[in-house]
mmCIF file of C-alpha atoms in Angstrom:
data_model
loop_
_atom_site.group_PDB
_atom_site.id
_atom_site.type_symbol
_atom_site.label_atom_id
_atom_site.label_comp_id
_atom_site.label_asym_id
_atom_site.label_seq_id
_atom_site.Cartn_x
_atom_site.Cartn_y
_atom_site.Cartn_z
ATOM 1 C CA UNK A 13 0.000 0.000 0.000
ATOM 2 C CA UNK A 14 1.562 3.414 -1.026
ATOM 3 C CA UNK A 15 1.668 5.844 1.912
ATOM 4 C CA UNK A 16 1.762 9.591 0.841
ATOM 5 C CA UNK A 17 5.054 10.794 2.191
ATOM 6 C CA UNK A 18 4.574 14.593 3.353
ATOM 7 C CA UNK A 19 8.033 15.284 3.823
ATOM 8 C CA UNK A 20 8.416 14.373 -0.443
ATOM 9 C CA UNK A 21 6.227 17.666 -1.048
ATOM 10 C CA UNK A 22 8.034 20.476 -2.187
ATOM 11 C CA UNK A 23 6.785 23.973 -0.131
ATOM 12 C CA UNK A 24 5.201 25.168 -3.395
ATOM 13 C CA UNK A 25 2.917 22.326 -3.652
ATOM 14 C CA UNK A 26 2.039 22.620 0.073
ATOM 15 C CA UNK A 27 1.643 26.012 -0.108
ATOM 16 C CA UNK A 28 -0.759 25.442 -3.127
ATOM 17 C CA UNK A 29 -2.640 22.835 -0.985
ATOM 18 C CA UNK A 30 -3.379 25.186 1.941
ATOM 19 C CA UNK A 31 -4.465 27.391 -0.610
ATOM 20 C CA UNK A 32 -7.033 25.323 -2.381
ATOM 21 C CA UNK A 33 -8.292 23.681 0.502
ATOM 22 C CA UNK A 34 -9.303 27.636 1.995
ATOM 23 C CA UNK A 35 -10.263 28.230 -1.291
ATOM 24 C CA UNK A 36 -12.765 25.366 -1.360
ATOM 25 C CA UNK A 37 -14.467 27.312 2.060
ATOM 26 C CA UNK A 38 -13.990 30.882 0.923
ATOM 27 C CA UNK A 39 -17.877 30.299 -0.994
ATOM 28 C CA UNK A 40 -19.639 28.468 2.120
ATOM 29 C CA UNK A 41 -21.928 31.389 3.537
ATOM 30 C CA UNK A 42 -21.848 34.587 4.583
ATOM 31 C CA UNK A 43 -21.610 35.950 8.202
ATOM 32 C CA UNK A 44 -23.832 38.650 8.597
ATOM 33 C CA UNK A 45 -22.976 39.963 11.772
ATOM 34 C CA UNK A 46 -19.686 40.235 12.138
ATOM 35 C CA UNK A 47 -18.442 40.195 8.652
ATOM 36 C CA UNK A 48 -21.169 42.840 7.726
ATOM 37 C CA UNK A 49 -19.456 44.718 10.754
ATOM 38 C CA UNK A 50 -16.573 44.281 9.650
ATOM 39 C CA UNK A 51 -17.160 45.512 6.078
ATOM 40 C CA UNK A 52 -19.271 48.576 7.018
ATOM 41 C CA UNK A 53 -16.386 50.026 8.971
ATOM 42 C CA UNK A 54 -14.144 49.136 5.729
ATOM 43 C CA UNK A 55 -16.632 51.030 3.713
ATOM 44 C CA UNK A 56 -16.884 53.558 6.485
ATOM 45 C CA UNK A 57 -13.455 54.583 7.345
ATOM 46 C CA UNK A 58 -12.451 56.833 5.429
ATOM 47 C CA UNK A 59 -16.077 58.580 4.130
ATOM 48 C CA UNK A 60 -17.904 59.179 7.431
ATOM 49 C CA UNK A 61 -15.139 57.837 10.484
ATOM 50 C CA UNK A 62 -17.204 59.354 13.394
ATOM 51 C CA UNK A 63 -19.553 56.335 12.546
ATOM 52 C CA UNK A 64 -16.901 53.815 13.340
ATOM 53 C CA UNK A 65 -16.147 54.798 17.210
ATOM 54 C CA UNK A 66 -16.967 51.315 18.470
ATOM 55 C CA UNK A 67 -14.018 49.651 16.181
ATOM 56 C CA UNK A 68 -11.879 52.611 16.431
ATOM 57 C CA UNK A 69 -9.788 49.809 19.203
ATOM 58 C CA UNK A 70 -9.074 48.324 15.833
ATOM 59 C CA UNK A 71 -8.383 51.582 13.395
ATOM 60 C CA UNK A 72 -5.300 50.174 11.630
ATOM 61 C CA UNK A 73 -7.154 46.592 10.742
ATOM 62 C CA UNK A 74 -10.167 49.658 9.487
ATOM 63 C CA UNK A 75 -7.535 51.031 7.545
ATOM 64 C CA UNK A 76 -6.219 48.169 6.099
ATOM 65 C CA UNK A 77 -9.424 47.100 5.085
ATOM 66 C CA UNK A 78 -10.604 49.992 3.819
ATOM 67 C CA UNK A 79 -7.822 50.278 1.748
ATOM 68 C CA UNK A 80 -8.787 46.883 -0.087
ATOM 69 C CA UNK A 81 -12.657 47.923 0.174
ATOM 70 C CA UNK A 82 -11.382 51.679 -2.303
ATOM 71 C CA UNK A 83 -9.770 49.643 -4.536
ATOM 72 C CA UNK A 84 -12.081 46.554 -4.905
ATOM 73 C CA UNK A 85 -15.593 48.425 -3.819
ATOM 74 C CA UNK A 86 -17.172 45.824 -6.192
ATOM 75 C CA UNK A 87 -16.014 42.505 -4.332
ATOM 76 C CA UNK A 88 -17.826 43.340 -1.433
ATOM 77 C CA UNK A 89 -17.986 40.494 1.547
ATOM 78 C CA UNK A 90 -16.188 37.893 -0.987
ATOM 79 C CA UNK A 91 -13.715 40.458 -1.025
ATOM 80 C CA UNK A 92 -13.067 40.942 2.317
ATOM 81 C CA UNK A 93 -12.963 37.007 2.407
ATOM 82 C CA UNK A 94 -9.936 36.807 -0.355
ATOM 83 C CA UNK A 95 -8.387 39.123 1.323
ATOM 84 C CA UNK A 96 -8.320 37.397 4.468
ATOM 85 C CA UNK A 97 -7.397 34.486 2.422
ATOM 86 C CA UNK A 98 -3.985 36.223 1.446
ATOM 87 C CA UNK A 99 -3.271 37.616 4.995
ATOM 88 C CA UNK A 100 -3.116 34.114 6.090
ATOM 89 C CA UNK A 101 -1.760 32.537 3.812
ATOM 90 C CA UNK A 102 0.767 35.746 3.991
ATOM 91 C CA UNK A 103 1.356 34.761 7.811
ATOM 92 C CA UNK A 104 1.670 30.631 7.476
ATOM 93 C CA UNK A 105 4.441 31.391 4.837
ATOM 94 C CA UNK A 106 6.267 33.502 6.870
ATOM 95 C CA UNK A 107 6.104 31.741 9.679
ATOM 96 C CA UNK A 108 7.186 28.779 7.503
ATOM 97 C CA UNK A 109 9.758 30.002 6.378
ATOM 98 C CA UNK A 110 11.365 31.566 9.683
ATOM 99 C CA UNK A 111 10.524 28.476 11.298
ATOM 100 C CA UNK A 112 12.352 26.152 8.445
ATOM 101 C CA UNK A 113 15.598 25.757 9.588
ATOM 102 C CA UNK A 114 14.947 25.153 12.676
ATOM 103 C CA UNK A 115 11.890 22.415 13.240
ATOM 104 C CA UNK A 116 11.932 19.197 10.735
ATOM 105 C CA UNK A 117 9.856 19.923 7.633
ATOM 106 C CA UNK A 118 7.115 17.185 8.352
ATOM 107 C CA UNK A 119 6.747 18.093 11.884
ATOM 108 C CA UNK A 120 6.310 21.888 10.703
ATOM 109 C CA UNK A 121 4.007 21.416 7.978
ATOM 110 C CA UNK A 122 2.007 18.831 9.606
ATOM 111 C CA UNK A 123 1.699 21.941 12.473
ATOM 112 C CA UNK A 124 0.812 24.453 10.092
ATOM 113 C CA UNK A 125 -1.997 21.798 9.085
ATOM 114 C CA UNK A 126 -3.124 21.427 11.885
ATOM 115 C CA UNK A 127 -3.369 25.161 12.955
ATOM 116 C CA UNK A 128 -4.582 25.610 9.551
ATOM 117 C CA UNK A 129 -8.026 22.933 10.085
ATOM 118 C CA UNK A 130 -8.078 23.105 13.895
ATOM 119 C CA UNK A 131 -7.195 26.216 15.425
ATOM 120 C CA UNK A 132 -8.871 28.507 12.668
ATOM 121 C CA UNK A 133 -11.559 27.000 11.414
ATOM 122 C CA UNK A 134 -13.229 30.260 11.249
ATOM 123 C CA UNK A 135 -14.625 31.846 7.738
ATOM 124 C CA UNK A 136 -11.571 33.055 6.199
ATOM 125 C CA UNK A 137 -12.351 37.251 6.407
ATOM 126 C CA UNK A 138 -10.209 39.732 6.642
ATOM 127 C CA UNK A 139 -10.522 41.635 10.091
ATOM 128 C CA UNK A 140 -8.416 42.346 13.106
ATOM 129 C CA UNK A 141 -7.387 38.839 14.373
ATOM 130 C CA UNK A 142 -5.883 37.609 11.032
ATOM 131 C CA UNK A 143 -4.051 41.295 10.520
ATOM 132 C CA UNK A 144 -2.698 40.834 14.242
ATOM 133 C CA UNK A 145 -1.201 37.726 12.905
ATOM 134 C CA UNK A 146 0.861 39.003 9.874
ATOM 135 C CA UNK A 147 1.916 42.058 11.850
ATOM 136 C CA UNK A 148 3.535 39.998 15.003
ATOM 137 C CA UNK A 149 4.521 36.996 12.568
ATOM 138 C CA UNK A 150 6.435 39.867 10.179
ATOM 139 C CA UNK A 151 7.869 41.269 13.872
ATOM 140 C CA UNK A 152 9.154 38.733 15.223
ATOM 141 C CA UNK A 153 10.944 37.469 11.768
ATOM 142 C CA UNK A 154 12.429 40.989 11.688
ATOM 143 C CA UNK A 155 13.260 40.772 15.405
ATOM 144 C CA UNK A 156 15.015 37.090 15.375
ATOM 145 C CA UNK A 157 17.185 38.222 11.884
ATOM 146 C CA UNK A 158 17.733 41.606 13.754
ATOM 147 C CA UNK A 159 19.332 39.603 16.998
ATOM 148 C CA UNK A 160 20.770 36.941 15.168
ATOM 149 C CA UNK A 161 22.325 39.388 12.451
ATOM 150 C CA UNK A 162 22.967 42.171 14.937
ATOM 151 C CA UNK A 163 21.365 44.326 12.327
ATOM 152 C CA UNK A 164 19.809 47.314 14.085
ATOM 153 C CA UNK A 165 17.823 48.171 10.750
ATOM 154 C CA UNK A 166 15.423 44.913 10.783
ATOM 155 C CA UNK A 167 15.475 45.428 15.085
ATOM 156 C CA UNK A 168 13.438 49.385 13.777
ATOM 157 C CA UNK A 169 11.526 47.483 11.148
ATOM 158 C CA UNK A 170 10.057 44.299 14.069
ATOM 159 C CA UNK A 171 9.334 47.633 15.952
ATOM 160 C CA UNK A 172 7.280 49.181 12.900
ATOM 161 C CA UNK A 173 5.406 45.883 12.900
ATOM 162 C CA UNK A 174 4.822 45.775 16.631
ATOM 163 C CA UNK A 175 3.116 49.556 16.225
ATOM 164 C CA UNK A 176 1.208 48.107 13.834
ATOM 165 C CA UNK A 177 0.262 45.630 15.818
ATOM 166 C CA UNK A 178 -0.870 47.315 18.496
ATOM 167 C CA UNK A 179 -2.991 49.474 16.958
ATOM 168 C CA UNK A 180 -4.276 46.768 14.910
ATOM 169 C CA UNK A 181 -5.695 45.276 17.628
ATOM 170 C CA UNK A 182 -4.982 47.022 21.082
ATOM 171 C CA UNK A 183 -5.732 44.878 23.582
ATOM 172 C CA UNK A 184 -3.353 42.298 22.493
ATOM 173 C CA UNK A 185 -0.324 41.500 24.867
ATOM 174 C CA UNK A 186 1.495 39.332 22.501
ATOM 175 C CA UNK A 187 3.517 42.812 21.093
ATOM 176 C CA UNK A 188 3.945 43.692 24.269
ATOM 177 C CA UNK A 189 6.117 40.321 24.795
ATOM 178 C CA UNK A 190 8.313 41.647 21.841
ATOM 179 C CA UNK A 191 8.778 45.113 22.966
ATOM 180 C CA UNK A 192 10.476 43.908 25.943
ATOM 181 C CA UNK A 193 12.336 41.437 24.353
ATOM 182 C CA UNK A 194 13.898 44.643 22.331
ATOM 183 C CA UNK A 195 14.664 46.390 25.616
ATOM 184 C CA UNK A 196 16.261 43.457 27.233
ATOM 185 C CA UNK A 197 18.588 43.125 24.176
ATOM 186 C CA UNK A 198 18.994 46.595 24.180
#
C-alpha cells in the first residue's frame, strides 16, 4: 500500500494545498454579523469615520481594510474574504519560512496543518485577528534576523510591525512580549 510521504512535497505544492483547501471554504456562507461589521467600517473609514467609534480599538485593521474595500468596492464580503485568504496565507508562509531551519519539515508542515483545520476554522475574512497575525509573525521574523544578524535596521523594522500591531488590535499583549524582548537586548 503506497503511503503519501509529506516530507516528499516540495513547499510550493504545500503552499498550493493550503491554498485550495481555503479556497474550497472561501464560498460556504456569509456571516452577517460580524463580517457585515466588519465591512461597514471598511466602507466607512475613510467617508464618514465618526460612525466607526466602536471599532476605532481596531483603526489600523479599518484602515487596512478599507484600503482593499477603495480599490475593490465591487467585491464586497467575498472580497473581504480573499483578502483574508492572502493575509493568512501571507502569515503561514512567513512563519514557515522563519521556522524552516529550525523544526523538521514534516513536523512543521504537519503543524501548520493542523493550525490551519483546527485552530482557525473560522470563515476566512479579513478583520483584526488575522491582521494581528501578519503584523507579530512579520515582527518577530524581523526581530530574530535583527538579533541573530545584529542588524539594528530589521530590530526598527520588528518595531514598525509591533506599532502596527498594536494598533491593529490594542488589547493584544502578545507585542507587548516583543517590545520587551527589544529592551532586554537593548
Amino acid at each position: 500500500m503506497n503511503k503519501l510521504h509529506i516530507e516528499k512535497i516540495s513547499d510550493k505544492v504545500f503552499f498550493l494545498i493550503l491554498f485550495i483547501y481555503q479556497l474550497l471554504f472561501l464560498f460556504q456562507g456569509f456571516d452577517f454579523a460580524d463580517e457585515g461589521c466588519h465591512a461597514s467600517t471598511y466602507q466607512q473609514i475613510f467617508s464618514h469615520p465618526e460612525s466607526m467609534v466602536g471599532d476605532f480599538m481596531y483603526w489600523f485593521a479599518g484602515i487596512f481594510g478599507g484600503v482593499f474595500y477603495y480599490f475593490f468596492p465591487d467585491w464586497g464580503l467575498l472580497g473581504l474574504r480573499f483578502q483574508g485568504l492572502f493575509t493568512i496565507m501571507a502569515t503561514l508562509l512567513i512563519a514557515y519560512y522563519l521556522l524552516k531551519e529550525y523544526i523538521n519539515i514534516t513536523n512543521l508542515q504537519i503543524a501548520i496543518l493542523l493550525i490551519l483545520m483546527l485552530v482557525t476554522n473560522e470563515i476566512k475574512e479579513m478583520h483584526y485577528d488575522t491582521l494581528t497575525a501578519l503584523l507579530n509573525v512579520s515582527a518577530a521574523l524581523f526581530l530574530f534576523k535583527g538579533l541573530r544578524d545584529n542588524r539594528i535596521l530589521f530590530i526598527f523594522i520588528s518595531g514598525a510591525f509591533i506599532s502596527l500591531s498594536m494598533f491593529t488590535r490594542l488589547p493584544s499583549i502578545v507585542m507587548l512580549g516583543l517590545i520587551l524582548s527589544i529592551v532586554y537586548y537593548g
